mmCIF file of C-alpha atoms in Angstrom:
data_model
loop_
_atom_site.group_PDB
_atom_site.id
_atom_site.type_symbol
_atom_site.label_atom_id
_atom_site.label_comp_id
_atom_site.label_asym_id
_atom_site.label_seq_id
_atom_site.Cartn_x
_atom_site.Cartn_y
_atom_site.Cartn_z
ATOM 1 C CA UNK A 242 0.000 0.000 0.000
ATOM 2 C CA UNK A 243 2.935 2.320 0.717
ATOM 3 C CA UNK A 244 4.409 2.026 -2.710
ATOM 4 C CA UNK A 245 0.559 2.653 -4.410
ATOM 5 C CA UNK A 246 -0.051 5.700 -1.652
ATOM 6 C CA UNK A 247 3.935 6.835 -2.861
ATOM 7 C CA UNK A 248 3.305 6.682 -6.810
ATOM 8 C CA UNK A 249 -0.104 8.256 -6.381
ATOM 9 C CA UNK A 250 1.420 11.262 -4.471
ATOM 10 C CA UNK A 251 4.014 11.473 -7.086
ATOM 11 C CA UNK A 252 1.887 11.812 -9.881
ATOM 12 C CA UNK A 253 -0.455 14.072 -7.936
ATOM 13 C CA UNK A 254 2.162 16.305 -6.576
ATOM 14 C CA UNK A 255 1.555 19.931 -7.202
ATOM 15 C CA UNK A 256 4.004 23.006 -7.797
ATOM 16 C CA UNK A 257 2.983 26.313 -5.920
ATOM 17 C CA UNK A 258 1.214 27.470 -9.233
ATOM 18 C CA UNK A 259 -1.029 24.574 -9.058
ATOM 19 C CA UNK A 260 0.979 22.510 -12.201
ATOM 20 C CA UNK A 261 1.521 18.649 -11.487
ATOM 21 C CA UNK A 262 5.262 18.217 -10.785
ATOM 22 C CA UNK A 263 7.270 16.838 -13.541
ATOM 23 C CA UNK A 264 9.835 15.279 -11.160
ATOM 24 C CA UNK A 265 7.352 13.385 -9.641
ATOM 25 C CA UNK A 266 6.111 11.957 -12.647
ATOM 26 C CA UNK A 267 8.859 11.501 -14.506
ATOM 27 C CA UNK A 268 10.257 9.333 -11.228
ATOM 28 C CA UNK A 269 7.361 6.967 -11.769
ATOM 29 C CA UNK A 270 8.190 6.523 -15.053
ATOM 30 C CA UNK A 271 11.546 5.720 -14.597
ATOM 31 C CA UNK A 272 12.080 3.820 -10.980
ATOM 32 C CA UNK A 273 8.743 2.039 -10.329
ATOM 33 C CA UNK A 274 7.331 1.970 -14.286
ATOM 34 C CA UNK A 275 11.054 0.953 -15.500
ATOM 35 C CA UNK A 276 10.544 3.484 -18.426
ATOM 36 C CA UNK A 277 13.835 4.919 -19.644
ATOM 37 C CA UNK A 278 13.243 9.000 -19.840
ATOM 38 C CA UNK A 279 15.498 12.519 -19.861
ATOM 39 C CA UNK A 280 14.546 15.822 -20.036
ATOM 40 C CA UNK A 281 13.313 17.181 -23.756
ATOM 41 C CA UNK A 282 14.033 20.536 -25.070
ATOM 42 C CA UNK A 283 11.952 23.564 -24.249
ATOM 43 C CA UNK A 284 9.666 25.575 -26.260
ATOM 44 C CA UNK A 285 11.219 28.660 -27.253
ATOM 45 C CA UNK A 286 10.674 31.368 -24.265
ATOM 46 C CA UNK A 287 9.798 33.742 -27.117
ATOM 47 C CA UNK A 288 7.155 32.014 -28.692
ATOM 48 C CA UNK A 289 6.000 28.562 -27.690
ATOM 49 C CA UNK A 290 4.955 27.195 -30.794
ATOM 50 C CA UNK A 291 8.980 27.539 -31.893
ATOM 51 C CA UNK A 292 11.742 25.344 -30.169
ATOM 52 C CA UNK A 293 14.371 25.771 -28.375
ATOM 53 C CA UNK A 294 16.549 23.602 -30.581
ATOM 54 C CA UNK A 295 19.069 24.977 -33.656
ATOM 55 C CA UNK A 296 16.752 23.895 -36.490
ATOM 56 C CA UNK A 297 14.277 26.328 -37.250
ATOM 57 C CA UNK A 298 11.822 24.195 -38.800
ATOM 58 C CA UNK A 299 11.810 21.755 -35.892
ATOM 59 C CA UNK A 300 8.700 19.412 -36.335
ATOM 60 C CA UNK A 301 8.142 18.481 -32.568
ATOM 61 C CA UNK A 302 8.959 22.148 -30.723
ATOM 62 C CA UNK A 303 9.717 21.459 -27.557
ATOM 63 C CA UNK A 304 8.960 17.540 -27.376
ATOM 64 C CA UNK A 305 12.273 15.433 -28.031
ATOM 65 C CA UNK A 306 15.470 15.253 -26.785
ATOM 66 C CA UNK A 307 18.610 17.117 -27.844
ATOM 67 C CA UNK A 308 20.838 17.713 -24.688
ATOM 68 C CA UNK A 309 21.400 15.312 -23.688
ATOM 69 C CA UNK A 310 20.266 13.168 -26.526
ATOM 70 C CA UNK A 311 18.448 10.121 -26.296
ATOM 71 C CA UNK A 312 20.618 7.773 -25.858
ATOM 72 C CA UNK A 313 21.528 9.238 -22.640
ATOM 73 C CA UNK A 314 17.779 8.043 -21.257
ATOM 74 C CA UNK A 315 17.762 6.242 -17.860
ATOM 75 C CA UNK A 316 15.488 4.878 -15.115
ATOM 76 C CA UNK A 317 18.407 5.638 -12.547
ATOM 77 C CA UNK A 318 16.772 7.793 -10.058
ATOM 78 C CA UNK A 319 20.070 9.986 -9.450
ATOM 79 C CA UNK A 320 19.666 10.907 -12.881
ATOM 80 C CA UNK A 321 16.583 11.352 -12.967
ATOM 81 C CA UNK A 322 16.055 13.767 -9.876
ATOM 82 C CA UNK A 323 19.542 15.479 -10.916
ATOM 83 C CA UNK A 324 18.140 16.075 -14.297
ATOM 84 C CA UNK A 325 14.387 17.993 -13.069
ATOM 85 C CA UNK A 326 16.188 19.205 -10.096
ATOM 86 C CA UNK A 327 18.123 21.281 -12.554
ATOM 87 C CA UNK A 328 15.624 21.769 -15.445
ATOM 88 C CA UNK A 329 12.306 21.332 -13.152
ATOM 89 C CA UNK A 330 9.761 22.176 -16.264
ATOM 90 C CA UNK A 331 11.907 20.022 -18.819
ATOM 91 C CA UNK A 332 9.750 18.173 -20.818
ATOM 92 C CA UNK A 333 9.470 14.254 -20.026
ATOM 93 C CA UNK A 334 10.907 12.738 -23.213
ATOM 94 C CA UNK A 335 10.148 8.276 -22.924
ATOM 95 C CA UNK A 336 12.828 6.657 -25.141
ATOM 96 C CA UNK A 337 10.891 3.932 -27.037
ATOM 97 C CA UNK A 338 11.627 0.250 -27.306
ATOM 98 C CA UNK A 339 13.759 -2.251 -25.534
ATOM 99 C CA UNK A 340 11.475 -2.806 -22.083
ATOM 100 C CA UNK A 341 9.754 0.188 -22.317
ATOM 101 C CA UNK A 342 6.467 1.039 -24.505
ATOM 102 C CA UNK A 343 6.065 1.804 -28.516
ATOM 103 C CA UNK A 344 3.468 3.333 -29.799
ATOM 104 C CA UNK A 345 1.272 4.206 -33.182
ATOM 105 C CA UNK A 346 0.186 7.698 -33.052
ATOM 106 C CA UNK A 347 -2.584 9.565 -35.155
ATOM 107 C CA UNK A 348 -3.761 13.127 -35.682
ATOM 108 C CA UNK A 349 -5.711 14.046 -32.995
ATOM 109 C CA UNK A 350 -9.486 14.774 -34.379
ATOM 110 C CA UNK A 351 -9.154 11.121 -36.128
ATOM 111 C CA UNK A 352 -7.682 9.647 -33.479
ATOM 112 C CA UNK A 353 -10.406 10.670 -31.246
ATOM 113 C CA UNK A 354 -13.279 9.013 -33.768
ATOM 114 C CA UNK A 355 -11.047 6.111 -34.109
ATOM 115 C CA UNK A 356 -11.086 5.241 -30.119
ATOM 116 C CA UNK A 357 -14.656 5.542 -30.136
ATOM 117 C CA UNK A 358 -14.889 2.851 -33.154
ATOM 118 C CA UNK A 359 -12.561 0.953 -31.053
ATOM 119 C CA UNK A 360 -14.650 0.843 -28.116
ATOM 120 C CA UNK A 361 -17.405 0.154 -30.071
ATOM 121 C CA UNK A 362 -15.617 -3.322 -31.354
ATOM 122 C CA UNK A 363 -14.925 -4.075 -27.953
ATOM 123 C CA UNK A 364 -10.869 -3.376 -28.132
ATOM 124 C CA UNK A 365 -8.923 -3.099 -25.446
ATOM 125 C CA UNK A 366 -6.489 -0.571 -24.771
ATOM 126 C CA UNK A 367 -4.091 0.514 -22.645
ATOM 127 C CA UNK A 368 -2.495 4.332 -21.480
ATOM 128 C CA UNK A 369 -3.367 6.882 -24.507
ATOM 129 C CA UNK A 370 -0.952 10.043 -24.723
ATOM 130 C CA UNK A 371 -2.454 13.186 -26.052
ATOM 131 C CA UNK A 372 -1.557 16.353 -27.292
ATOM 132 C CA UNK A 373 -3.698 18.910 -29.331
ATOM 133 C CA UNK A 374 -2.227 17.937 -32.482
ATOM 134 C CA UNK A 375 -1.684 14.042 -31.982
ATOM 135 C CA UNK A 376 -2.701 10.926 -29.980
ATOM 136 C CA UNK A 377 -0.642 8.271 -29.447
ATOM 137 C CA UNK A 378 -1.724 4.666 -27.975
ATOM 138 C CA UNK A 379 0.794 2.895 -26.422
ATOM 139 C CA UNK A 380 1.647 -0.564 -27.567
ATOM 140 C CA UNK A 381 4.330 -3.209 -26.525
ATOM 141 C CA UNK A 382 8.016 -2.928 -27.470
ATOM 142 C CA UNK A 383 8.003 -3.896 -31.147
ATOM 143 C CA UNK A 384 11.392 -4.202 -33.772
ATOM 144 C CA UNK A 385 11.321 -1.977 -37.301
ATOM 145 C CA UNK A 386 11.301 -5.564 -39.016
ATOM 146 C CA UNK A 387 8.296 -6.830 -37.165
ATOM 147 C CA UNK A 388 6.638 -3.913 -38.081
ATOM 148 C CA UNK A 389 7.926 -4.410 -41.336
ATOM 149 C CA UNK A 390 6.002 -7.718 -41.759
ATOM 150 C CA UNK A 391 3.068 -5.990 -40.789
ATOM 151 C CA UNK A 392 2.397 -3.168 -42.801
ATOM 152 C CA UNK A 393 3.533 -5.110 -45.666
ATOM 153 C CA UNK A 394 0.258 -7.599 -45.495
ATOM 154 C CA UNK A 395 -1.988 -4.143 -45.237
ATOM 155 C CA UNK A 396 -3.083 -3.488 -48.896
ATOM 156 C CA UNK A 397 -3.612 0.143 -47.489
ATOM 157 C CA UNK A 398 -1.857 1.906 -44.387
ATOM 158 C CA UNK A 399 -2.983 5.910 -43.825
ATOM 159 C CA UNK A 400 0.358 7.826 -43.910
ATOM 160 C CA UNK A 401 -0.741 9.894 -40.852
ATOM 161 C CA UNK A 402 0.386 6.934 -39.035
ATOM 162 C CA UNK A 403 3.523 7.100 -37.257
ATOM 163 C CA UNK A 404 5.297 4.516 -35.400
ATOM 164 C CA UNK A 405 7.193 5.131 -32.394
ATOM 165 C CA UNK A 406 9.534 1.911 -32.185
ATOM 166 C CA UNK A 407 12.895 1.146 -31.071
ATOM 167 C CA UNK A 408 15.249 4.460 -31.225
ATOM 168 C CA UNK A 409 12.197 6.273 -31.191
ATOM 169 C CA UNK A 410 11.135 8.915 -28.792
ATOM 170 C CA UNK A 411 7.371 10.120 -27.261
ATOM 171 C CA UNK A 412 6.474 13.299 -24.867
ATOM 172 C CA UNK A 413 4.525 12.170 -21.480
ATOM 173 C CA UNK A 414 2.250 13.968 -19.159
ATOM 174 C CA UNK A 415 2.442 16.399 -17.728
ATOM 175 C CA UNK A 416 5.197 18.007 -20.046
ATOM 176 C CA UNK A 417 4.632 21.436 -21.737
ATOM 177 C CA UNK A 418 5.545 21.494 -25.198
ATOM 178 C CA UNK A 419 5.481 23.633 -28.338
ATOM 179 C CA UNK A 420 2.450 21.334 -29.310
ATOM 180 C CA UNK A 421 0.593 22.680 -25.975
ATOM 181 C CA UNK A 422 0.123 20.471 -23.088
ATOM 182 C CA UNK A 423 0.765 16.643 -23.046
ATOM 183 C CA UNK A 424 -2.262 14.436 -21.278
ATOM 184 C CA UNK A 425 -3.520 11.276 -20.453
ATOM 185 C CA UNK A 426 -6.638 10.881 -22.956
ATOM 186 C CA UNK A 427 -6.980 7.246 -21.483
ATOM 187 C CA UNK A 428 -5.001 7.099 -18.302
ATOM 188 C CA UNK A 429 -3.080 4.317 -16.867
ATOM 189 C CA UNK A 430 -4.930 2.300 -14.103
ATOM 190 C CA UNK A 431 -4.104 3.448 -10.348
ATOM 191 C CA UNK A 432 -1.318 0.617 -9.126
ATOM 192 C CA UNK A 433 2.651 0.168 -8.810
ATOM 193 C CA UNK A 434 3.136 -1.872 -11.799
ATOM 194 C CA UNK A 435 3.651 -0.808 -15.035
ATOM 195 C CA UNK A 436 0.378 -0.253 -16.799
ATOM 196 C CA UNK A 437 -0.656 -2.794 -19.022
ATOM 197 C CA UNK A 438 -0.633 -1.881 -23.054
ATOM 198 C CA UNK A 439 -1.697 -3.752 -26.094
ATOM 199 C CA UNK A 440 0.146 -6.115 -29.421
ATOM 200 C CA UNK A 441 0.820 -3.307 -31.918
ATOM 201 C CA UNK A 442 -0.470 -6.321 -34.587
ATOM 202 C CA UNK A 443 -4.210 -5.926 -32.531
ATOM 203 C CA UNK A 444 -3.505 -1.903 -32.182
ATOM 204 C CA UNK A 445 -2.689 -1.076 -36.075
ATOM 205 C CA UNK A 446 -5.305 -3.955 -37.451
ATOM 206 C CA UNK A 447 -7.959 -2.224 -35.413
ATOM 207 C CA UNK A 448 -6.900 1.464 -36.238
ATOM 208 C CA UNK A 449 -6.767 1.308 -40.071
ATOM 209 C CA UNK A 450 -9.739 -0.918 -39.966
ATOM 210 C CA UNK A 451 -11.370 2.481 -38.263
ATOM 211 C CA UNK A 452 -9.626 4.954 -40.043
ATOM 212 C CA UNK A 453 -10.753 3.542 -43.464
ATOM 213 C CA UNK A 454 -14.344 3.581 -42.796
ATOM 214 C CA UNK A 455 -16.688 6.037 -44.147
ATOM 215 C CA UNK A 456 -15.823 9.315 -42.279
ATOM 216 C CA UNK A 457 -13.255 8.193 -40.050
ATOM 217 C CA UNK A 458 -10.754 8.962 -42.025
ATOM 218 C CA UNK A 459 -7.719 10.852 -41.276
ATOM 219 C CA UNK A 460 -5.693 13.192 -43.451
ATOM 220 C CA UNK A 461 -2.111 12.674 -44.587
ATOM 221 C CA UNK A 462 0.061 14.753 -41.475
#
């Protein structure tokens, strides 16, 4: 119960301005989830829909890594509470793969119609990420040649798909990014275990199976 009562205050923990503390989530993540994270680059302070990072047209403002990069991700909790001690509204960057979650992401407006289909066939699912541009599900750990296999026996595949797999990277609540604010659309059950999450074979049949029916489709971003 201590160790439930412990994550729970950790994930609840509030900074003076009322904001969830990202040290105390990104320590669940890493020591009792064994997620690998590190801090992600900032929006620009000038204008938050910019990054922080050298290249101007950065895709993901504010959401990946870049110093230190993301190979440097750990579950140590040194690190960890050396890192946000330091850079206390850093983004929470999870580095994909290995023992730690993938995940298929979608344009958010889509994405939303395509859970609902989902419920409606009776799919489970496990911890969904959200942004205001994009929703990703979270899947088990899955290698580029496994997903290989799979898209290749899909006679169509919507390229606003993306695939978060080994070497890839994914923002968590309760970051701030250039995006807006990251959130739990489907959050993961109370408990000190790491939360359960799906196949990505059951996650991507069921998603372009949604996506491709008559208006639930989702444009090419």
């Amino acid at each position: 119960m201590r160790e439930i009562l412990g994550r729970r205050r950790r994930l609840l923990s509030q900074r003076s301005d009322g904001r969830p503390e990202l040290i105390g989530a990104a320590l669940t993540y890493a020591t009792e989830w064994q997620w690998p994270v590190l801090p992600g680059v900032a929006a620009d302070s000038q204008g938050h829909s910019r990054c922080s990072c050298p290249d101007p047209d950065c895709t993901v403002p504010g959401a990946h890594p870049f110093d230190p990069g993301l190979l440097a991700a750990t579950t140590d909790e040194r690190m960890v509470r050396w890192w946000w001690g330091n850079r206390p509204t850093a983004p929470i960057v999870l580095a994909t793969g290995g023992h730690a979650p993938c995940a298929v992401s979608l344009p958010a407006l889509p994405a939303a119609r395509a859970l609902k289909a989902l419920d409606q066939m009776g799919m489970r699912l496990g911890p969904v990420v959200a942004s205001s541009a994009r929703w990703a599900i979270l899947v088990k750990p899955y290698s580029m040649e496994q997903l290989g296999e799979l898209l290749y026996t899909k006679d169509f595949v919507p390229g606003s798909l993306r695939f978060h797999s080994e070497g890839g990277y994914l923002a968590l609540p309760p970051s701030e990014t250039g995006q807006g604010e990251i959130r739990w659309e489907r959050a993961p059950l109370p408990g000190s275990a790491s939360p359960w999450v799906p196949d990505v074979e059951a996650v991507v049949d069921a998603v372009v199976e949604a996506l491709t029916r008559t208006g639930v489709s989702a444009p090419e971003l």
